[in-house]
mmCIF file of C-alpha atoms in Angstrom:
data_model
loop_
_atom_site.group_PDB
_atom_site.id
_atom_site.type_symbol
_atom_site.label_atom_id
_atom_site.label_comp_id
_atom_site.label_asym_id
_atom_site.label_seq_id
_atom_site.Cartn_x
_atom_site.Cartn_y
_atom_site.Cartn_z
ATOM 1 C CA ARG A 567 0.000 0.000 0.000
ATOM 2 C CA VAL A 568 2.986 2.323 0.463
ATOM 3 C CA ILE A 569 3.427 2.587 -3.301
ATOM 4 C CA VAL A 570 -0.242 3.445 -3.797
ATOM 5 C CA LEU A 571 -0.042 6.047 -1.019
ATOM 6 C CA PHE A 572 2.992 7.583 -2.693
ATOM 7 C CA ILE A 573 1.251 7.741 -6.085
ATOM 8 C CA SER A 574 -1.845 9.232 -4.448
ATOM 9 C CA PHE A 575 0.242 11.936 -2.806
ATOM 10 C CA LEU A 576 1.872 12.718 -6.152
ATOM 11 C CA LEU A 577 -1.569 13.057 -7.734
ATOM 12 C CA VAL A 578 -2.554 15.465 -4.955
ATOM 13 C CA ILE A 579 0.592 17.590 -5.389
ATOM 14 C CA VAL A 580 0.262 17.778 -9.167
ATOM 15 C CA PHE A 581 -3.461 18.529 -9.008
ATOM 16 C CA TRP A 582 -3.226 21.385 -6.494
ATOM 17 C CA GLY A 583 -0.075 22.734 -8.100
ATOM 18 C CA ALA A 584 -2.082 23.216 -11.276
ATOM 19 C CA PHE A 585 -5.496 23.996 -9.782
ATOM 20 C CA GLU A 586 -4.225 26.822 -7.564
ATOM 21 C CA GLN A 587 -3.226 28.810 -10.641
ATOM 22 C CA ALA A 588 -6.836 29.985 -10.396
ATOM 23 C CA GLY A 589 -5.989 32.384 -7.589
ATOM 24 C CA GLY A 590 -2.598 33.323 -8.983
ATOM 25 C CA LEU A 591 -1.561 33.284 -12.613
ATOM 26 C CA MET A 592 -5.082 32.936 -14.002
ATOM 27 C CA ASN A 593 -6.323 35.780 -11.823
ATOM 28 C CA ILE A 594 -3.494 38.021 -12.998
ATOM 29 C CA TYR A 595 -4.207 36.985 -16.577
ATOM 30 C CA ALA A 596 -7.862 37.900 -16.164
ATOM 31 C CA SER A 597 -6.907 41.292 -14.783
ATOM 32 C CA GLU A 598 -4.205 42.255 -17.262
ATOM 33 C CA LYS A 599 -4.739 40.389 -20.514
ATOM 34 C CA THR A 600 -8.436 39.564 -20.796
ATOM 35 C CA ASN A 601 -11.048 41.694 -22.501
ATOM 36 C CA ARG A 602 -13.644 41.916 -19.715
ATOM 37 C CA LEU A 603 -16.036 44.333 -21.387
ATOM 38 C CA LEU A 604 -19.654 43.183 -21.434
ATOM 39 C CA MET A 605 -22.162 45.553 -23.035
ATOM 40 C CA GLY A 606 -19.902 48.506 -22.258
ATOM 41 C CA TRP A 607 -19.254 47.478 -18.632
ATOM 42 C CA GLU A 608 -15.972 45.994 -17.475
ATOM 43 C CA ILE A 609 -16.394 42.928 -15.297
ATOM 44 C CA PRO A 610 -14.037 43.011 -12.282
ATOM 45 C CA ALA A 611 -11.296 40.400 -12.595
ATOM 46 C CA SER A 612 -11.995 39.183 -9.068
ATOM 47 C CA TRP A 613 -15.470 38.044 -10.121
ATOM 48 C CA PHE A 614 -13.947 35.191 -12.089
ATOM 49 C CA GLN A 615 -12.884 33.696 -8.769
ATOM 50 C CA SER A 616 -16.569 33.070 -8.087
ATOM 51 C CA LEU A 617 -16.928 30.790 -11.106
ATOM 52 C CA ASN A 618 -15.502 27.806 -9.245
ATOM 53 C CA ALA A 619 -18.031 28.141 -6.410
ATOM 54 C CA MET A 620 -20.878 28.677 -8.881
ATOM 55 C CA PHE A 621 -19.966 25.592 -10.908
ATOM 56 C CA ILE A 622 -19.670 23.522 -7.718
ATOM 57 C CA ILE A 623 -23.229 24.518 -6.747
ATOM 58 C CA PHE A 624 -24.600 23.772 -10.208
ATOM 59 C CA LEU A 625 -22.576 20.634 -10.999
ATOM 60 C CA GLY A 626 -21.839 19.040 -7.626
ATOM 61 C CA THR A 627 -24.936 16.857 -7.603
ATOM 62 C CA SER A 628 -24.581 15.943 -11.285
ATOM 63 C CA VAL A 629 -20.989 14.784 -10.908
ATOM 64 C CA ALA A 630 -21.879 12.778 -7.781
ATOM 65 C CA LEU A 631 -24.789 11.145 -9.628
ATOM 66 C CA TYR A 632 -22.528 10.320 -12.560
ATOM 67 C CA TRP A 633 -20.102 8.393 -10.363
ATOM 68 C CA ALA A 634 -22.945 6.749 -8.442
ATOM 69 C CA ASN A 635 -24.546 5.579 -11.691
ATOM 70 C CA ARG A 636 -21.233 4.161 -12.892
ATOM 71 C CA LYS A 637 -21.007 2.142 -9.690
ATOM 72 C CA LEU A 638 -24.593 0.913 -10.028
ATOM 73 C CA LYS A 639 -23.845 -0.242 -13.582
ATOM 74 C CA GLY A 640 -20.746 -2.118 -12.427
ATOM 75 C CA LYS A 641 -18.338 0.188 -14.230
ATOM 76 C CA VAL A 642 -15.011 1.335 -12.819
ATOM 77 C CA SER A 643 -15.617 3.928 -10.125
ATOM 78 C CA THR A 644 -12.805 3.369 -7.648
ATOM 79 C CA SER A 645 -11.266 6.287 -5.784
ATOM 80 C CA LEU A 646 -7.982 6.013 -7.680
ATOM 81 C CA PHE A 647 -9.844 6.032 -10.994
ATOM 82 C CA LYS A 648 -11.769 9.145 -9.957
ATOM 83 C CA MET A 649 -8.555 10.897 -8.930
ATOM 84 C CA ILE A 650 -6.891 10.103 -12.242
ATOM 85 C CA VAL A 651 -9.903 11.227 -14.275
ATOM 86 C CA GLY A 652 -10.144 14.401 -12.190
ATOM 87 C CA LEU A 653 -6.511 15.257 -12.888
ATOM 88 C CA ILE A 654 -6.903 14.647 -16.628
ATOM 89 C CA ILE A 655 -10.080 16.749 -16.861
ATOM 90 C CA MET A 656 -8.502 19.581 -14.903
ATOM 91 C CA GLY A 657 -5.374 19.424 -17.076
ATOM 92 C CA THR A 658 -7.505 19.579 -20.213
ATOM 93 C CA GLY A 659 -8.955 22.853 -18.946
ATOM 94 C CA PHE A 660 -5.544 24.498 -19.274
ATOM 95 C CA PHE A 661 -5.677 24.084 -23.032
ATOM 96 C CA PHE A 662 -8.371 26.785 -22.974
ATOM 97 C CA MET A 663 -5.836 29.040 -21.263
ATOM 98 C CA THR A 664 -3.345 28.094 -23.960
ATOM 99 C CA ALA A 665 -5.892 29.264 -26.524
ATOM 100 C CA ALA A 666 -6.397 32.466 -24.531
ATOM 101 C CA ALA A 667 -2.649 33.131 -24.480
ATOM 102 C CA ALA A 668 -2.412 32.477 -28.214
ATOM 103 C CA GLN A 669 -5.287 34.871 -28.852
ATOM 104 C CA TYR A 670 -3.617 37.520 -26.725
ATOM 105 C CA GLU A 671 -0.360 37.186 -28.656
ATOM 106 C CA SER A 672 -2.172 37.668 -31.970
ATOM 107 C CA ASN A 673 -4.843 40.239 -30.990
ATOM 108 C CA GLY A 674 -3.496 41.962 -27.890
ATOM 109 C CA SER A 675 -6.333 40.650 -25.699
ATOM 110 C CA SER A 676 -8.174 37.404 -25.080
ATOM 111 C CA ALA A 677 -11.870 36.632 -24.706
ATOM 112 C CA MET A 678 -13.528 35.929 -21.359
ATOM 113 C CA TYR A 679 -15.041 32.645 -22.466
ATOM 114 C CA TRP A 680 -11.632 30.971 -22.375
ATOM 115 C CA LEU A 681 -11.451 31.645 -18.646
ATOM 116 C CA VAL A 682 -15.017 30.445 -18.107
ATOM 117 C CA LEU A 683 -14.316 27.178 -19.939
ATOM 118 C CA ALA A 684 -11.065 26.680 -18.034
ATOM 119 C CA TYR A 685 -12.777 27.179 -14.667
ATOM 120 C CA LEU A 686 -15.555 24.803 -15.751
ATOM 121 C CA PHE A 687 -13.134 21.971 -16.489
ATOM 122 C CA HIS A 688 -11.104 22.730 -13.367
ATOM 123 C CA THR A 689 -14.236 22.498 -11.229
ATOM 124 C CA VAL A 690 -15.342 19.196 -12.753
ATOM 125 C CA GLY A 691 -11.845 17.862 -12.129
ATOM 126 C CA GLU A 692 -11.921 19.126 -8.549
ATOM 127 C CA LEU A 693 -15.299 17.479 -7.911
ATOM 128 C CA SER A 694 -13.822 14.166 -9.054
ATOM 129 C CA ILE A 695 -10.597 14.216 -7.042
ATOM 130 C CA SER A 696 -10.973 16.475 -4.017
ATOM 131 C CA PRO A 697 -13.894 14.740 -2.211
ATOM 132 C CA VAL A 698 -12.310 11.276 -2.468
ATOM 133 C CA ALA A 699 -8.569 11.892 -2.085
ATOM 134 C CA LEU A 700 -8.416 12.279 1.700
ATOM 135 C CA SER A 701 -10.881 9.430 2.230
ATOM 136 C CA TYR A 702 -8.880 7.123 -0.034
ATOM 137 C CA ILE A 703 -5.575 7.941 1.627
ATOM 138 C CA THR A 704 -7.131 7.320 5.042
ATOM 139 C CA LYS A 705 -8.340 3.893 3.887
ATOM 140 C CA LEU A 706 -4.876 3.010 2.576
ATOM 141 C CA ALA A 707 -3.072 4.031 5.752
ATOM 142 C CA PRO A 708 -2.607 1.519 8.586
ATOM 143 C CA LEU A 709 -5.157 2.248 11.299
ATOM 144 C CA LYS A 710 -2.599 3.479 13.824
ATOM 145 C CA TYR A 711 -1.153 5.902 11.253
ATOM 146 C CA ALA A 712 -4.468 7.213 9.913
ATOM 147 C CA SER A 713 -4.223 10.577 11.687
ATOM 148 C CA LEU A 714 -0.615 10.975 10.593
ATOM 149 C CA MET A 715 -1.546 10.307 6.964
ATOM 150 C CA MET A 716 -4.280 12.927 7.170
ATOM 151 C CA GLY A 717 -1.632 15.414 8.245
ATOM 152 C CA VAL A 718 0.665 14.295 5.424
ATOM 153 C CA TYR A 719 -2.204 14.766 2.967
ATOM 154 C CA PHE A 720 -2.628 18.404 3.970
ATOM 155 C CA ALA A 721 1.144 18.836 3.822
ATOM 156 C CA MET A 722 1.015 17.582 0.225
ATOM 157 C CA THR A 723 -1.647 20.166 -0.592
ATOM 158 C CA GLY A 724 0.778 22.731 0.847
ATOM 159 C CA PHE A 725 3.518 21.465 -1.460
ATOM 160 C CA GLY A 726 1.028 21.744 -4.307
ATOM 161 C CA ASN A 727 0.376 25.379 -3.432
ATOM 162 C CA LYS A 728 4.121 26.022 -3.301
ATOM 163 C CA LEU A 729 4.466 24.428 -6.734
ATOM 164 C CA ALA A 730 1.657 26.655 -7.988
ATOM 165 C CA GLY A 731 3.578 29.723 -6.843
ATOM 166 C CA LEU A 732 6.767 28.555 -8.528
ATOM 167 C CA LEU A 733 4.933 27.944 -11.796
ATOM 168 C CA GLY A 734 3.348 31.375 -11.644
ATOM 169 C CA GLU A 735 6.746 32.922 -11.013
ATOM 170 C CA ALA A 736 8.222 31.015 -13.962
ATOM 171 C CA SER A 737 5.650 32.571 -16.277
ATOM 172 C CA GLU A 738 7.539 35.867 -16.091
ATOM 173 C CA SER A 739 10.432 34.347 -18.005
ATOM 174 C CA LEU A 740 8.759 31.542 -19.951
ATOM 175 C CA GLY A 741 5.460 33.261 -20.760
ATOM 176 C CA GLU A 742 1.883 32.246 -20.023
ATOM 177 C CA TYR A 743 1.518 30.243 -23.234
ATOM 178 C CA THR A 744 4.382 27.925 -22.288
ATOM 179 C CA ILE A 745 3.266 27.557 -18.671
ATOM 180 C CA PHE A 746 -0.389 26.880 -19.469
ATOM 181 C CA THR A 747 0.502 24.380 -22.197
ATOM 182 C CA GLY A 748 3.129 22.707 -20.036
ATOM 183 C CA ILE A 749 0.705 22.271 -17.143
ATOM 184 C CA ALA A 750 -1.954 20.809 -19.446
ATOM 185 C CA VAL A 751 0.394 18.343 -21.114
ATOM 186 C CA PHE A 752 2.058 17.239 -17.872
ATOM 187 C CA CYS A 753 -1.225 16.711 -16.006
ATOM 188 C CA ILE A 754 -2.742 14.685 -18.825
ATOM 189 C CA LEU A 755 0.370 12.573 -19.430
ATOM 190 C CA PHE A 756 0.893 11.933 -15.727
ATOM 191 C CA GLY A 757 -2.765 10.971 -15.338
ATOM 192 C CA LEU A 758 -2.581 8.600 -18.325
ATOM 193 C CA LEU A 759 0.627 7.059 -16.981
ATOM 194 C CA VAL A 760 -1.002 6.288 -13.638
ATOM 195 C CA MET A 761 -4.080 5.025 -15.480
ATOM 196 C CA VAL A 762 -1.934 2.453 -17.289
ATOM 197 C CA PHE A 763 -0.840 0.973 -13.956
ATOM 198 C CA ARG A 764 -4.159 1.552 -12.157
ATOM 199 C CA LYS A 765 -5.240 -2.093 -11.997
ATOM 200 C CA LYS A 766 -1.872 -3.225 -10.662
ATOM 201 C CA LEU A 767 -1.885 -0.414 -8.097
ATOM 202 C CA GLU A 768 -5.377 -1.327 -6.939
ATOM 203 C CA VAL A 769 -4.280 -4.930 -6.461
ATOM 204 C CA LEU A 770 -1.662 -3.623 -4.012
ATOM 205 C CA THR A 771 -4.407 -2.007 -1.913
ATOM 206 C CA HIS A 772 -5.656 -5.495 -0.924
ATOM 207 C CA GLY A 773 -9.279 -4.487 -1.429
ATOM 208 C CA VAL A 774 -9.512 -1.500 0.926
ATOM 209 C CA GLU A 775 -12.687 -0.418 -0.852
ATOM 210 C CA ASP A 776 -14.255 -3.857 -1.098
ATOM 211 C CA ASN A 777 -15.978 -3.593 2.273
ATOM 212 C CA GLU A 778 -17.942 -0.495 1.287
ATOM 213 C CA ARG A 779 -21.706 -0.837 1.431
ATOM 214 C CA VAL A 780 -23.076 -2.202 -1.833
ATOM 215 C CA MET A 781 -25.267 0.286 -3.643
ATOM 216 C CA HIS A 782 -28.691 -0.868 -4.788
ATOM 217 C CA ASP A 783 -30.860 0.747 -7.411
ATOM 218 C CA ASP A 784 -34.104 0.856 -5.383
#
């Protein structure tokens, strides 16, 4: 289980390192390089930070129902699978920021809808990985180390936030286009790599999720 714990922590670091660009690089991009005019009124850049909360309210139940229905139909819906899919979806959202950066380089400004689409994908990814990550890591940890692993999990989110800051800082020299594209490609490739070994990794968990209550379609 140690290997699976390690991979799970890596997924957490990579996810939050990318996701937390929302409050950093993406927020700066919205403020400085996005055309925020709507019918003659300029939308405050800070308002885009509310998109994540809005999408969570609108999509939270739908995403939960999607995973529940997959489980009812006997399809793969393990915690590790959800975490991988969440990372890939979130990474895909950065390609919209790549498009925004490309539009800015050619036109001198980028459209707001790129940001909206990026936040949409980021939120769907978050809804797939964030609610299950801590629970999964707790299940993997030996009972006497469960509290310690919870602390390690939050430490990993801290490392992810530190990584987010370093990536934002690197954009000054590398440019937003390179950073956004790099994040997207790395997240997707890393997610696909873990997906390749998912079945073998889940074998190493010795069925930690097998004792969950069976869902019935009543």
